[in-house]
Short mmCIF file of C-alpha atoms in Angstrom, two decimals:
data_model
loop_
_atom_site.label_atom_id
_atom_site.label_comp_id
_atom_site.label_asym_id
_atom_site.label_seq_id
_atom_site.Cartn_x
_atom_site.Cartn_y
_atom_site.Cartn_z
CA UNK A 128 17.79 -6.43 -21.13
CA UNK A 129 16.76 -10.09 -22.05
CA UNK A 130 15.15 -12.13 -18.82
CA UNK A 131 12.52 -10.89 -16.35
CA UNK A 132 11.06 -7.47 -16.37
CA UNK A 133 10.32 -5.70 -12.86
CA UNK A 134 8.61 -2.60 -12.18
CA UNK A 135 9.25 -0.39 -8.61
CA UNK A 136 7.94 3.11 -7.66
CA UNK A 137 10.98 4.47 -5.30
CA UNK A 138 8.89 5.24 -1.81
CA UNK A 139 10.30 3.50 1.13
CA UNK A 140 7.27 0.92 1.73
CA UNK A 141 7.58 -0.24 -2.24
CA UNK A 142 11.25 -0.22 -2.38
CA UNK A 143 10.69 -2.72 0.64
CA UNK A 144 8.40 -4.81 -1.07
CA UNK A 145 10.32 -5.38 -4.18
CA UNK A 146 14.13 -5.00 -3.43
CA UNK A 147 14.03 -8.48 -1.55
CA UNK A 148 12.16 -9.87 -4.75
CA UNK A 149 14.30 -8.70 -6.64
CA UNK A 150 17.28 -9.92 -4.77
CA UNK A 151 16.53 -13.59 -4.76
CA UNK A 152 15.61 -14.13 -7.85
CA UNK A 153 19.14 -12.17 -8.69
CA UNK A 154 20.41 -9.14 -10.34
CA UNK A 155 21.22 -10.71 -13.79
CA UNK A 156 17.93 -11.43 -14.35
CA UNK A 157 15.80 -8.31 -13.47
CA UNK A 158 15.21 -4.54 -15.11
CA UNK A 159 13.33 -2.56 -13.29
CA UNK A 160 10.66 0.43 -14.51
CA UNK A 161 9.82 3.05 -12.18
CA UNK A 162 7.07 6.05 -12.15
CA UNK A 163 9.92 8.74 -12.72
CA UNK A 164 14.01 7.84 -12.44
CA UNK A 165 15.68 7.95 -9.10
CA UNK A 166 18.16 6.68 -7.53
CA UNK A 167 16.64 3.47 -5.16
CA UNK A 168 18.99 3.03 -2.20
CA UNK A 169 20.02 -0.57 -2.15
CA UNK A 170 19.14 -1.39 -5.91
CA UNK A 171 22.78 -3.01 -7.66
CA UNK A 172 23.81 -0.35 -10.79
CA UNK A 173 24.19 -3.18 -12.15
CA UNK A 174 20.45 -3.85 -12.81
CA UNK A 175 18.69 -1.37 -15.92
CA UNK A 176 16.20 1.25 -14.75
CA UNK A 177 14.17 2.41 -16.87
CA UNK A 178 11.96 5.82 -16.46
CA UNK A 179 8.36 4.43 -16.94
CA UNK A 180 6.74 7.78 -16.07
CA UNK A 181 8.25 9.14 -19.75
CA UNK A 182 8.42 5.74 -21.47
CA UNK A 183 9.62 4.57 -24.46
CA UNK A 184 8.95 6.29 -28.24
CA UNK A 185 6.44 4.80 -29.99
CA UNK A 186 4.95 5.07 -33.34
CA UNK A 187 2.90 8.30 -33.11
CA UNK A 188 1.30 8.42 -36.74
CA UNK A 189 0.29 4.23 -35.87
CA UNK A 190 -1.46 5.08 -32.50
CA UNK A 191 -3.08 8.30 -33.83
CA UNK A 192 -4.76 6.17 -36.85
CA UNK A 193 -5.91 2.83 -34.15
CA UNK A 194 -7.38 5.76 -31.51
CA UNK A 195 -9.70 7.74 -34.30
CA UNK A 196 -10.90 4.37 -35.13
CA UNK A 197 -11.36 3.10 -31.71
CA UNK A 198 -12.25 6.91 -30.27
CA UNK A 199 -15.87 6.72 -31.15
CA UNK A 200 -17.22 3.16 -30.01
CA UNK A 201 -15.16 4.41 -26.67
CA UNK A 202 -16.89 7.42 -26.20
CA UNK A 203 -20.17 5.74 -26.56
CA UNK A 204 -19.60 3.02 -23.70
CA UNK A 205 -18.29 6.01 -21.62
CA UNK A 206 -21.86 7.61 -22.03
CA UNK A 207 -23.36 5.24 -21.37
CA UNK A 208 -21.36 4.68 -17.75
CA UNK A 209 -21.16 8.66 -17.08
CA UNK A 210 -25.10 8.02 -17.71
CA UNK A 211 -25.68 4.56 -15.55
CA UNK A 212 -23.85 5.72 -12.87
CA UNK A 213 -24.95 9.47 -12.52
CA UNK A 214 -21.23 11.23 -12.76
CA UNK A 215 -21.01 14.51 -12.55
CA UNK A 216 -20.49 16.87 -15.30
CA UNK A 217 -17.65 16.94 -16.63
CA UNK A 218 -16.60 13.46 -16.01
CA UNK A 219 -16.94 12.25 -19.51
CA UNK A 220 -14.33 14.87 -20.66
CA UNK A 221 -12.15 13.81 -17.78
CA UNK A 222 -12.22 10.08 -18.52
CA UNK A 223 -11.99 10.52 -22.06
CA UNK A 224 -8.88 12.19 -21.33
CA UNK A 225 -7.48 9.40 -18.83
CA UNK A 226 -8.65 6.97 -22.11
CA UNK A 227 -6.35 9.27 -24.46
CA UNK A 228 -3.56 9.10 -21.94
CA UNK A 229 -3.64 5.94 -20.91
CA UNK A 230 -3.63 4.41 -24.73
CA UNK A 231 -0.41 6.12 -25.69
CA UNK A 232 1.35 4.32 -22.43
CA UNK A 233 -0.05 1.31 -23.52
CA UNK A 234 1.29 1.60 -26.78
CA UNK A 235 5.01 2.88 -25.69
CA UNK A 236 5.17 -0.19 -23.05
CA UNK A 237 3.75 -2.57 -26.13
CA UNK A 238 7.22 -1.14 -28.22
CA UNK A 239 9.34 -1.73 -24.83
CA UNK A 240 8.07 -5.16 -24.43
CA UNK A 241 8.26 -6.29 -28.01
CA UNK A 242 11.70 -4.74 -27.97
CA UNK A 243 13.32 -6.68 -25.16
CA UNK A 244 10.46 -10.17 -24.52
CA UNK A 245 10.59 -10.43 -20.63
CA UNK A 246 9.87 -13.66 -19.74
CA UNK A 247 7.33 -12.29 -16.99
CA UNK A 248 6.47 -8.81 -15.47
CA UNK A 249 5.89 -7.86 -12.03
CA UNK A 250 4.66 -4.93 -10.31
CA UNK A 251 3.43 -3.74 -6.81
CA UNK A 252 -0.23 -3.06 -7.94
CA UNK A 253 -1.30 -3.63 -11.19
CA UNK A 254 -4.55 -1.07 -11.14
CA UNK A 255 -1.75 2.14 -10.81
CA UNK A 256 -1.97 4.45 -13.94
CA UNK A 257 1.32 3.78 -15.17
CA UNK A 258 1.60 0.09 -14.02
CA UNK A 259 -2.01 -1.01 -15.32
CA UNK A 260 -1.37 -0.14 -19.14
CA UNK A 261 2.15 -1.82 -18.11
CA UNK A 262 0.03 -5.14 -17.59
CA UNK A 263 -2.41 -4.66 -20.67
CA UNK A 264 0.31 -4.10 -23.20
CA UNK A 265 1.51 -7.27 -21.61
CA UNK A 266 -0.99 -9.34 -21.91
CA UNK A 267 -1.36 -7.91 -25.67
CA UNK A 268 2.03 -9.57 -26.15
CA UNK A 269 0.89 -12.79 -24.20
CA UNK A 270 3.75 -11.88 -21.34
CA UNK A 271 2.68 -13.39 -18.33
CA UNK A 272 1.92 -10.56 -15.45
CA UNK A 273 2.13 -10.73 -11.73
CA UNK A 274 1.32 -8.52 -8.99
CA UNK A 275 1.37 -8.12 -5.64
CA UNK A 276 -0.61 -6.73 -2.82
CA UNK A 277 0.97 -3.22 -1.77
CA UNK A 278 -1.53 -2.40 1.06
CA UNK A 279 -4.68 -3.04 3.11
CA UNK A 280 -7.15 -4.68 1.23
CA UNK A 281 -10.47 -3.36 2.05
CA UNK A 282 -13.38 -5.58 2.44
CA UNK A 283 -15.15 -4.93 -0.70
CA UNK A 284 -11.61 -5.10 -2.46
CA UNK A 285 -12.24 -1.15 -4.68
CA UNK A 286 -9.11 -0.70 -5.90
CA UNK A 287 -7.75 -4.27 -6.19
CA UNK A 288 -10.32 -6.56 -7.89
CA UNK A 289 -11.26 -7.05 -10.30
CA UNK A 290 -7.13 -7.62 -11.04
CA UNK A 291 -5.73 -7.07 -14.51
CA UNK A 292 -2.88 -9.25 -14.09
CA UNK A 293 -3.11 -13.09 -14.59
CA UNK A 294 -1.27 -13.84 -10.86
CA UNK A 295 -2.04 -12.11 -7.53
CA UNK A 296 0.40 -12.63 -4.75
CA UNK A 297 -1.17 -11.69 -1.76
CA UNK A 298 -0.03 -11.27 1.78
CA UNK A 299 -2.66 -13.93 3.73
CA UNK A 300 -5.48 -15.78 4.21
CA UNK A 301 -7.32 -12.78 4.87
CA UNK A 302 -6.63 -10.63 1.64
CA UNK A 303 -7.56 -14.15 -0.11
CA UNK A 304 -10.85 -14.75 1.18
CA UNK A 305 -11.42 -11.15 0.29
CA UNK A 306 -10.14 -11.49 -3.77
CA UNK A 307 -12.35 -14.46 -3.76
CA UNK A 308 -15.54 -12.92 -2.78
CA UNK A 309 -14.81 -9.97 -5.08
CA UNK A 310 -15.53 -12.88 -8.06
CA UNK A 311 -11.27 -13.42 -8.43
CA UNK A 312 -10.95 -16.99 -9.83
CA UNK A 313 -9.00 -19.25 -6.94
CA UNK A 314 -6.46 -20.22 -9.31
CA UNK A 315 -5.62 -16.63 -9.95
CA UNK A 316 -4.49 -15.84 -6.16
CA UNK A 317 -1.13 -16.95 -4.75
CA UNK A 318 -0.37 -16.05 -0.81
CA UNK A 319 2.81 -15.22 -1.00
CA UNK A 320 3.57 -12.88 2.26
CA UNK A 321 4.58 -9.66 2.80
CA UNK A 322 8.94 -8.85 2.52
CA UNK A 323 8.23 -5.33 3.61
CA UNK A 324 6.87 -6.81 7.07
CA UNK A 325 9.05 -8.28 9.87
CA UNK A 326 8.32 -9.29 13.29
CA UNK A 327 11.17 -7.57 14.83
CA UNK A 328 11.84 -3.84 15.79
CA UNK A 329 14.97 -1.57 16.69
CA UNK A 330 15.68 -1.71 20.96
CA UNK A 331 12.92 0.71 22.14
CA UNK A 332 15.77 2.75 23.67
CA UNK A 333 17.52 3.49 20.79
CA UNK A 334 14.77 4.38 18.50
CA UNK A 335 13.30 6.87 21.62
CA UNK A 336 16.83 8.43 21.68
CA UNK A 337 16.76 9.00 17.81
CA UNK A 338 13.35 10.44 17.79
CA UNK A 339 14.17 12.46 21.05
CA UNK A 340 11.72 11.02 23.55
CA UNK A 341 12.74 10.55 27.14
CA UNK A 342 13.95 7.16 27.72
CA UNK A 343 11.23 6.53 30.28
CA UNK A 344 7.17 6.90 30.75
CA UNK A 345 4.92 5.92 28.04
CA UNK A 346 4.86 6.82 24.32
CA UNK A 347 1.77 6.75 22.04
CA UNK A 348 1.50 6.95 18.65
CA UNK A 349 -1.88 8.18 16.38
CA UNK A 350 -0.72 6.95 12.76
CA UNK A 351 -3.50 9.07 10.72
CA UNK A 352 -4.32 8.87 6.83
CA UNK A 353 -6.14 11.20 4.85
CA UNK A 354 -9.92 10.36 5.15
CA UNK A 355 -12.60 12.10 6.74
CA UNK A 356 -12.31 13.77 9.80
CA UNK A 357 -8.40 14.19 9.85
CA UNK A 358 -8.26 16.43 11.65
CA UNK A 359 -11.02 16.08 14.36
CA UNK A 360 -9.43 12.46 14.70
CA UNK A 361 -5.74 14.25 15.64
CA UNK A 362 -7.75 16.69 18.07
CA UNK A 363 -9.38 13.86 20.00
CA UNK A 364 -6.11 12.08 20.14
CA UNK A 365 -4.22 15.60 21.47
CA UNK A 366 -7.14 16.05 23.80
CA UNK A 367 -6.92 12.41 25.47
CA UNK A 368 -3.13 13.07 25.80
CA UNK A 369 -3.42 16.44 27.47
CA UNK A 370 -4.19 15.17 30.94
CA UNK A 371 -2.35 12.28 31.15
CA UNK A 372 1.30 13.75 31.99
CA UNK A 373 3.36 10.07 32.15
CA UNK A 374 2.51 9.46 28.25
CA UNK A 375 4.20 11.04 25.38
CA UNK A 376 2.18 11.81 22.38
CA UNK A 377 3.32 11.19 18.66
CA UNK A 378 1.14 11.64 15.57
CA UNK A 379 2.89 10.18 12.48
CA UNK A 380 1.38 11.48 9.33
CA UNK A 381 0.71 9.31 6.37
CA UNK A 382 3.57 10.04 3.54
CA UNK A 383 0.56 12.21 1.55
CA UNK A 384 0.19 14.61 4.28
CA UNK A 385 2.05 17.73 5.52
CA UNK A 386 2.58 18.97 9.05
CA UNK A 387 0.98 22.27 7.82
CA UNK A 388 -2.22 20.69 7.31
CA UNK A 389 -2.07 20.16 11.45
CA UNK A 390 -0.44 23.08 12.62
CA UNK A 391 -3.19 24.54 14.23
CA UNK A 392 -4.08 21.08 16.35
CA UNK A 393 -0.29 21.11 16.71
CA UNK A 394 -0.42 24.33 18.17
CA UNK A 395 -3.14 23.64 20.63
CA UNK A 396 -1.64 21.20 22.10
CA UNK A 397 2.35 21.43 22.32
CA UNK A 398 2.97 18.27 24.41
CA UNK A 399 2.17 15.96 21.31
CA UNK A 400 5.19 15.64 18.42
CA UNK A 401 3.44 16.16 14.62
CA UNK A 402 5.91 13.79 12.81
CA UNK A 403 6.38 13.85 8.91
CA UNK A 404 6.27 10.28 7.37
CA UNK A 405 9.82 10.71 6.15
CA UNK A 406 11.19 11.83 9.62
CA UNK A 407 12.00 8.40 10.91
CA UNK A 408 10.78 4.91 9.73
CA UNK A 409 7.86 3.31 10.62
CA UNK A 410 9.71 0.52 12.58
CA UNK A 411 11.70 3.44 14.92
CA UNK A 412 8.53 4.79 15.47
CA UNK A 413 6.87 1.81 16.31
CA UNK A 414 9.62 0.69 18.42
CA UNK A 415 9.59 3.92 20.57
CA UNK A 416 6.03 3.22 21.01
CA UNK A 417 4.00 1.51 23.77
CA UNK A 418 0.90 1.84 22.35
CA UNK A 419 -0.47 2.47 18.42
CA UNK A 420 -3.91 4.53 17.80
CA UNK A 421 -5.47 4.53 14.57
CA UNK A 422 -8.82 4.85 12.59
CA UNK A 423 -8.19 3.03 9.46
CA UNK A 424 -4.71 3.06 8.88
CA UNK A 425 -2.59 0.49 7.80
CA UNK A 426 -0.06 1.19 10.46
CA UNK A 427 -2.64 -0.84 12.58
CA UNK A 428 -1.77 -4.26 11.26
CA UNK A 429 1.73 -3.15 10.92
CA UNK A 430 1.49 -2.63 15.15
CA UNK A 431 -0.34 -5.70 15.49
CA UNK A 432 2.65 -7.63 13.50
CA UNK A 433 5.04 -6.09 15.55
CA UNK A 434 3.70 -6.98 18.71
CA UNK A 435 1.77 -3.33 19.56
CA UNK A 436 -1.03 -3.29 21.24
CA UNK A 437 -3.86 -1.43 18.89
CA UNK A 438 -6.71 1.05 20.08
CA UNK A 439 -9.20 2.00 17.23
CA UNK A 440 -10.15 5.54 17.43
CA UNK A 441 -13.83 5.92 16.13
CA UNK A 442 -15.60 9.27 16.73
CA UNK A 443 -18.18 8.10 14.82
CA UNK A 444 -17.16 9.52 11.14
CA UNK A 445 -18.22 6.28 9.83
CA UNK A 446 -16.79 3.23 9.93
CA UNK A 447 -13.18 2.76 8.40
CA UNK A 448 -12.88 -0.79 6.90
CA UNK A 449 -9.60 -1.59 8.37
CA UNK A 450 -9.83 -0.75 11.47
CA UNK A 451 -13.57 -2.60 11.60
CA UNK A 452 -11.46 -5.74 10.61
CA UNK A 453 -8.87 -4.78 13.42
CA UNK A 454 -11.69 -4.55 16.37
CA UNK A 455 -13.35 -7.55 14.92
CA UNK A 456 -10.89 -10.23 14.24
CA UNK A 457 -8.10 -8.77 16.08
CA UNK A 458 -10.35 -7.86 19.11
CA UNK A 459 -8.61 -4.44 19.39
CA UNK A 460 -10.64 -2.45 21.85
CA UNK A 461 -12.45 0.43 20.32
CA UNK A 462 -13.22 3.70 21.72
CA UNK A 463 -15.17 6.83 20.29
CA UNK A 464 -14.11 9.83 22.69
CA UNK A 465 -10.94 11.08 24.24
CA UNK A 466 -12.48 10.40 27.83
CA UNK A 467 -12.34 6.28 26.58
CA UNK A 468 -8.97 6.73 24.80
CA UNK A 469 -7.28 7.98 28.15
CA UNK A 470 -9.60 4.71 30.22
CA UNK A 471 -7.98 2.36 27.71
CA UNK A 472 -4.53 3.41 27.97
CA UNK A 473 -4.24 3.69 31.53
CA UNK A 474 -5.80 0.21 31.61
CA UNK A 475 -3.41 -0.93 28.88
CA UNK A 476 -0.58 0.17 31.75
CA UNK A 477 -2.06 -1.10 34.92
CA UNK A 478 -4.15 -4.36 34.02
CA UNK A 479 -1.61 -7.40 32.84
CA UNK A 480 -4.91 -9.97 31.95
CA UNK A 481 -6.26 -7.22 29.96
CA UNK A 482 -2.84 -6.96 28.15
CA UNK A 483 -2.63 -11.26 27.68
CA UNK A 484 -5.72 -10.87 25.59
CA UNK A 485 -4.81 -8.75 23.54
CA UNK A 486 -1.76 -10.53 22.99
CA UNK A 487 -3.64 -13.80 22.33
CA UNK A 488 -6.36 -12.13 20.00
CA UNK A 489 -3.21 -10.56 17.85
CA UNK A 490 -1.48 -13.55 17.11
CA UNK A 491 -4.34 -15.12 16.21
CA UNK A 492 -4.76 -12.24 13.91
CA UNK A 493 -1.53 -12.26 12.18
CA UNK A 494 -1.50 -15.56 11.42
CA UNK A 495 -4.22 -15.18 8.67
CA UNK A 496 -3.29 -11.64 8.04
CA UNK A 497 0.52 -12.60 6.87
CA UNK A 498 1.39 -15.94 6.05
CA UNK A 499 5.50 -15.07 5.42
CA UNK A 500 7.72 -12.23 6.39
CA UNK A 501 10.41 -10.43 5.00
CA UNK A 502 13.51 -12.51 3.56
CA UNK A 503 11.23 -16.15 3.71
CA UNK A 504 8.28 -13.65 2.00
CA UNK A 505 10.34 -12.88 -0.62
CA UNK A 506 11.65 -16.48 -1.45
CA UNK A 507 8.61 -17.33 -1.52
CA UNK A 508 7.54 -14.90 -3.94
CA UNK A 509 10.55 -15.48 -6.06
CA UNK A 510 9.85 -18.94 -6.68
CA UNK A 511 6.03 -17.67 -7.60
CA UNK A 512 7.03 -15.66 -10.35
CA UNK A 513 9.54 -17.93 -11.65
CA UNK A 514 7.11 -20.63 -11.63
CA UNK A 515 5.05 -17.63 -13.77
CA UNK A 516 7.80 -17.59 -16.08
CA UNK A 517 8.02 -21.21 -16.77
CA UNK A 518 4.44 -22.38 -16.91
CA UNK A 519 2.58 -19.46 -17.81
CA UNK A 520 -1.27 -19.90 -17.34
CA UNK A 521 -4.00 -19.29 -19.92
CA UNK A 522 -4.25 -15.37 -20.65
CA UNK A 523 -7.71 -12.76 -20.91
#
């Protein structure tokens, strides 16, 4: 298993992300590690796939002497944060767990790595529980480690800076600026693209004949994600819906959530289709839609990409960081009640200027929110890593 090391979690949107990777920079050169072994459609049985969720043996009686030395000087700092912080009780117990946990997968990658010396490791998102001792055991063995950007960045960056691994390939100009501000040094982060975004979509005709929608009237699609006010958010959408007989509804849940969690706003209002995540791809839903609603989902810039016109749904839960950054610097229009969301749509129909500028404000949008697309993205991150490989940059 000699050459490059990659790392995959099999869900549709990753297996996007790094198939393409993994096909430029070719099969004879990759292994792949995922969360638990599956078989990833597309993925050559030619490449090795490891099962990182069980990992390799390591040397039990070794680890158990380096954690009751390093045990109490850990349990100490974690005080002193449960402490500093205000946690709640209990956390200290639960963290000292994760700390237990997480330094046994650090040493079983540390025995894979030494084992087989990859020349460079990449993952989707080096902060995951599996993936982030993946990186540290690296950089224990002075591997060079690369990562990309799996999502929507939110302004602060929680959850993606401060980055463990030395290289972050990011999708845009906008996810940069945001690394940056979070204190990431600019030599650290790469834009790269996205491969699991393209600017193209099935024929709207086919995709509404897959998903069973009438070839004609209007179709719009809520894309939730499980934050607060779920369900209140699904109701107002339902509600705007209910009166306006030439649209078809569609509310496509995020891949966490069930359609049980919704059957009672699904019952209440039978003219609007509840649609598991793994009912139809994102692109066939996207395609059989005219119009995308969301409050902070992802699926917003996704619509924007494609060429979908955008309407934030706000009921004033708070604000949701993405789709803040989609009414301010992609000028989607915002609305709070169902009363505006049924104005906006039938304006969205009848008012072509109103439709231009939204158009105009998009593009302008996507340009700094994606800087490549799928098969030039993934070039383009292929010749990143390999660049990784050959020149790797100072490590810690």
């Amino acid at each position: 298993m000699a050459g490059r090391l990659y790392l995959a979690v099999s869900t549709p949107r990753i297996d996007q992300m790094m198939l393409p990777i993994v096909e430029q920079l070719g099969q004879d050169h990759c292994a792949v590690i995922m969360g638990h072994k599956a078989d990833i459609p597309g993925l050559s049985q030619d490449i090795p796939v490891i099962d990182g969720g069980r990992g390799p043996k390591y040397r039990v009686a070794e680890w158990r002497r380096q954690y009751r030395m390093d045990r109490p000087g850990w349990a100490r700092e974690l005080k002193d944060l449960c402490l500093q912080h205000d946690l709640p009780s209990g956390a200290f117990e639960t963290l000292s767990l994760g700390l237990l946990g997480g330094s046994q997968r650090i040493e079983r990658f540390s025995q894979l790595l030494h084992e087989h010396r990859p020349s460079v490791v990449l993952t989707e998102y080096d902060r995951n529980h599996l993936w982030s001792c993946l990186v540290l055991a690296a950089r224990r063995l002075q591997i060079p480690t690369v990562t990309l950007v799996h999502g929507v960045i939110p302004p602060t960056a929680v959850g993606f800076a401060p980055a463990l691994a030395d290289l972050v390939i990011c999708w845009g100009a906008f996810d940069k600026n945001i690394l940056l501000s979070a204190g990431e040094r600019t030599d650290k982060i790469v834009v790269g693209g996205c491969p699991r975004l393209t600017r193209d979509l099935p024929t709207p005709s086919e995709a509404r004949e897959k998903l069973g929608l009438a070839p004609e009237g209007g179709v719009v699609m809520l894309a939730t994600s499980p934050d607060r006010g779920y369900l209140q958010l699904a109701e107002l959408f339902c509600h705007a819906l209910q009166e306006m007989s030439d649209f078809a509804g569609i509310v496509r849940l995020h891949p966490s959530e069930r359609r049980t969690v919704y059957a009672e706003v699904a019952r209440r209002h039978p003219r609007v289709r509840f649609m598991e995540n793994s009912e139809a791809t994102l692109d066939e839903t996207l395609a059989a839609a005219d119009v995308v609603v969301v409050r902070g989902s992802g699926v917003g810039s996704d619509a924007l990409t494609k060429r979908r016109p955008v309407v934030v749904l706000e009921p004033g839960l708070g604000p949701a960081s993405h789709g803040t950054e989609l009414v301010e610097r992609a000028g989607c229009p915002q609305v709070r009640t169902a009363e505006e969301l049924s104005e906006v749509l039938r304006r969205l129909v009848s008012d072509a200027s109103f439709r231009e500028t939204l158009r105009d404000s998009a593009e302008k949008y996507v340009n700094d929110f994606c800087a490549a697309f799928g098969q030039d993205a993934a070039r383009r991150i292929a010749e990143i890593v390999r660049q990784a490989a050959k020149s790797p940059r100072e490590l810690g």
